[in-house]
Every structure is written in C-alpha cells, then in structure tokens.
Amino acid sequence: ETGVTQSPTHLIKTRGQQVTLRCSSQSGHNTVSWYQQALGQGPQFIFQYYREEENGRGNFPPRFSGLQFPNYSSELNVNALELDDSALYLCASSAGWAAYNEQFFGPGTRLTVL
Amino acid sequence: AQTVTQSQPEMSVQEAETVTLSCTYDTSESNYYLFWYKQPPSRQMILVIRQEAYKQQNATENRFSVNFQKAAKSFSLKISDSQLGDTAMYFCAFMKPSLRGSQGNLIFGKGTKLSVKP
C-alpha cells in the first residue's frame, strides 16, 4: 500500500509568482486536506477536498486554491506569492471527511519565497 | 473558536525514563476528538494516539498513554520507557465532529520539541 506522497520536496519562488504543489492520496482514500506549517508553528488548515469538491476552508485568502482529480490526487495553487507564504505545506489523505477517519500525512513540500 | 495550547516549547528526557507532555484546549463543544501527532526531523506527521471525548477511558498505545481530563480541558501525553527514536516535535490537536461542507479539520498547538538523551 503506497502512502501519501507530495511533490516537489523543495521549491524556491520569488514574490509575486505562482506555485502548484501536488499530493497523491493513499490508496482507497477519497479525501485530501491541506495544511500550512510556518517555521516553529503547528500546521494550519487551508482546505479540504472530498470527491473532487471543496469540503471546508480555513482562514486563507482566495489566492490559495485547490483541485482534486478523479483519482483523488490533489493540487494546491498559490497565486501572487508573498514572503509569508514561505512554509512547509502538508497534505493529508483520509477515507472520508468525517472526524473519525484518520488523516495520513505526506512528507510535505518546503516552499521558500524570496 | 477552538484553541490548543502547549505550554512546554522544549523538553528533554533520559532514555528509558518517563516524560509527560502537556496540552490544554478550549472549546464549547461536548463531543470532539483529541490527538497527539509526532513529527520527526523527516517532517512526516505521524499519529501517536487519539481520544474521543465521549469515551471516559484514557487511550493507550503501547508506551504512549494519555490523561484526558474533560472538565479541565486537559489532554497530556505520557511516554514510558523513552527511546532515542521518540526524539521529535509533538503536536496536540483538536477536531470537532464535522458536517459535510463545514470546517472540521485538525487544529494544532504550537508543539513541544522532545529530545531523548542516551
């Protein structure tokens, strides 16, 4: 059974650029959640996708957007990058959106905005 | 809004000893889930243990156990027989039962950096 994978591992962008991060969910999982983890902080919820539809969103501006594909993999897009977007971006997949479904995390993508 | 507080930024323990990490949370919900996650230097977040608020019995997973005090809104993690591989950031997290289409995801504390020394 393949776990959650994310690509790329590291990424360096400049302010104002756009970035796309990718997440492949664990086999059998139909839900993907994205989190932003700033240095020295706990992860913060960005949004969740369930069967290709957004199923909840945290306190992030609209320039953070996402997609989920029919195979339940997902993308996180960030437009007009700001310095404060520098963080570790984690995705987690689960077998459903309900709270009792364990979220399995990927290794993250480290984004640096210069 | 729910909040999670971890008051110990860093802790250290000798190998084979026992250590307790503290967590408090604030919520008006009566039913919810609490979690402890481990994040080693490899960055991958791993679930250590979880507790459902309506269950009075404290959860245990091998060397890991929790002390869940619902009235006090406290959820501490005890690690027995600490091992070098336990060295990691530990995050306490809260989740309320979600409705489809609403935010019901994990709310994390700032973490406690645990170092296990030989």
PDB file of C-alpha atoms in Angstrom, chain A residues 4 8-10 33 35 37 40-45 47-48 50-51 53-59 88 90 97-110, chain B residues 6 32-33 35 37-39 41-48 50 52 54 89 91-111:
ATOM      1  CA  VAL A   4       0.741   9.809   0.802  1.00  0.00           C
ATOM      2  CA  PRO A   8       8.171  18.626  -5.202  1.00  0.00           C
ATOM      3  CA  THR A   9      10.153  18.207  -1.985  1.00  0.00           C
ATOM      4  CA  HIS A  10      11.546  21.728  -2.069  1.00  0.00           C
ATOM      5  CA  SER A  33      -6.714  18.104   3.390  1.00  0.00           C
ATOM      6  CA  TYR A  35      -2.133  22.438   5.836  1.00  0.00           C
ATOM      7  CA  GLN A  37       3.134  24.884   8.682  1.00  0.00           C
ATOM      8  CA  GLY A  40       8.219  26.826  14.591  1.00  0.00           C
ATOM      9  CA  GLN A  41       4.424  26.582  14.410  1.00  0.00           C
ATOM     10  CA  GLY A  42       1.807  23.896  14.253  1.00  0.00           C
ATOM     11  CA  PRO A  43       0.084  23.214  10.938  1.00  0.00           C
ATOM     12  CA  GLN A  44      -2.872  25.399   9.967  1.00  0.00           C
ATOM     13  CA  PHE A  45      -5.769  24.053   7.945  1.00  0.00           C
ATOM     14  CA  PHE A  47      -8.893  23.491   2.886  1.00  0.00           C
ATOM     15  CA  GLN A  48     -10.204  20.016   2.314  1.00  0.00           C
ATOM     16  CA  TYR A  50     -13.849  15.318  -0.772  1.00  0.00           C
ATOM     17  CA  ARG A  51     -14.646  13.543  -4.027  1.00  0.00           C
ATOM     18  CA  GLU A  53     -15.428  19.137  -4.214  1.00  0.00           C
ATOM     19  CA  GLU A  54     -14.164  21.612  -1.621  1.00  0.00           C
ATOM     20  CA  ASN A  55     -15.454  20.466   1.753  1.00  0.00           C
ATOM     21  CA  GLY A  56     -14.314  23.188   4.089  1.00  0.00           C
ATOM     22  CA  ARG A  57     -11.826  26.018   4.146  1.00  0.00           C
ATOM     23  CA  GLY A  58      -9.687  27.656   6.765  1.00  0.00           C
ATOM     24  CA  ASN A  59      -8.800  31.308   7.149  1.00  0.00           C
ATOM     25  CA  LEU A  88       6.084  23.597   4.848  1.00  0.00           C
ATOM     26  CA  LEU A  90       1.449  19.288   4.201  1.00  0.00           C
ATOM     27  CA  TRP A  97     -14.383  13.656   5.606  1.00  0.00           C
ATOM     28  CA  ALA A  98     -15.777  12.600   8.994  1.00  0.00           C
ATOM     29  CA  ALA A  99     -13.673  13.271  12.058  1.00  0.00           C
ATOM     30  CA  TYR A 100     -13.251   9.601  12.929  1.00  0.00           C
ATOM     31  CA  ASN A 101     -11.314   8.968   9.713  1.00  0.00           C
ATOM     32  CA  GLU A 102      -7.606   9.111  10.468  1.00  0.00           C
ATOM     33  CA  GLN A 103      -5.631  11.588   8.396  1.00  0.00           C
ATOM     34  CA  PHE A 104      -2.391  10.228   6.961  1.00  0.00           C
ATOM     35  CA  PHE A 105       0.173  12.895   6.207  1.00  0.00           C
ATOM     36  CA  GLY A 106       2.669  13.207   3.417  1.00  0.00           C
ATOM     37  CA  PRO A 107       6.258  14.382   3.936  1.00  0.00           C
ATOM     38  CA  GLY A 108       5.463  17.915   2.848  1.00  0.00           C
ATOM     39  CA  THR A 109       6.758  20.452   0.344  1.00  0.00           C
ATOM     40  CA  ARG A 110       9.090  23.129   1.652  1.00  0.00           C
TER      41      ARG A 110
ATOM     42  CA  GLN B   6       1.068  23.511  24.522  1.00  0.00           C
ATOM     43  CA  TYR B  32     -14.819  16.080  19.820  1.00  0.00           C
ATOM     44  CA  TYR B  33     -11.589  14.253  19.138  1.00  0.00           C
ATOM     45  CA  PHE B  35      -4.884  13.726  19.025  1.00  0.00           C
ATOM     46  CA  TYR B  37       0.969  13.703  16.496  1.00  0.00           C
ATOM     47  CA  LYS B  38       4.720  13.152  16.239  1.00  0.00           C
ATOM     48  CA  GLN B  39       6.801  14.992  13.643  1.00  0.00           C
ATOM     49  CA  PRO B  41      13.098  15.605  11.560  1.00  0.00           C
ATOM     50  CA  SER B  42      11.958  13.762   8.426  1.00  0.00           C
ATOM     51  CA  ARG B  43       8.880  16.066   8.648  1.00  0.00           C
ATOM     52  CA  GLN B  44       6.241  13.372   8.181  1.00  0.00           C
ATOM     53  CA  MET B  45       3.469  13.805  10.719  1.00  0.00           C
ATOM     54  CA  ILE B  46       2.542  10.518  12.380  1.00  0.00           C
ATOM     55  CA  LEU B  47      -0.471   9.872  14.578  1.00  0.00           C
ATOM     56  CA  VAL B  48       0.599   8.684  18.023  1.00  0.00           C
ATOM     57  CA  ARG B  50      -6.219   9.713  19.766  1.00  0.00           C
ATOM     58  CA  GLU B  52     -12.766  10.579  21.659  1.00  0.00           C
ATOM     59  CA  TYR B  54     -17.295  10.865  24.958  1.00  0.00           C
ATOM     60  CA  MET B  89       8.194  17.548  17.714  1.00  0.00           C
ATOM     61  CA  PHE B  91       1.741  18.285  18.434  1.00  0.00           C
ATOM     62  CA  CYS B  92      -1.525  18.166  20.296  1.00  0.00           C
ATOM     63  CA  ALA B  93      -4.529  18.590  18.014  1.00  0.00           C
ATOM     64  CA  PHE B  94      -8.285  19.010  18.290  1.00  0.00           C
ATOM     65  CA  MET B  95     -11.059  18.155  15.875  1.00  0.00           C
ATOM     66  CA  LYS B  96     -14.779  18.599  16.291  1.00  0.00           C
ATOM     67  CA  PRO B  97     -17.119  16.244  14.504  1.00  0.00           C
ATOM     68  CA  SER B  98     -17.639  17.847  11.132  1.00  0.00           C
ATOM     69  CA  LEU B  99     -20.625  18.405   8.944  1.00  0.00           C
ATOM     70  CA  ARG B 100     -20.083  17.928   5.272  1.00  0.00           C
ATOM     71  CA  GLY B 101     -19.205  21.280   3.790  1.00  0.00           C
ATOM     72  CA  SER B 102     -18.060  22.810   7.057  1.00  0.00           C
ATOM     73  CA  GLN B 103     -14.643  23.186   8.541  1.00  0.00           C
ATOM     74  CA  GLY B 104     -13.983  20.233  10.766  1.00  0.00           C
ATOM     75  CA  ASN B 105     -10.317  19.759  10.447  1.00  0.00           C
ATOM     76  CA  LEU B 106      -7.406  19.475  12.792  1.00  0.00           C
ATOM     77  CA  ILE B 107      -6.497  22.440  14.978  1.00  0.00           C
ATOM     78  CA  PHE B 108      -2.925  22.098  16.184  1.00  0.00           C
ATOM     79  CA  GLY B 109      -0.968  23.518  19.083  1.00  0.00           C
ATOM     80  CA  LYS B 110       2.472  25.017  18.541  1.00  0.00           C
ATOM     81  CA  GLY B 111       4.232  21.825  19.524  1.00  0.00           C
TER      82      GLY B 111
END
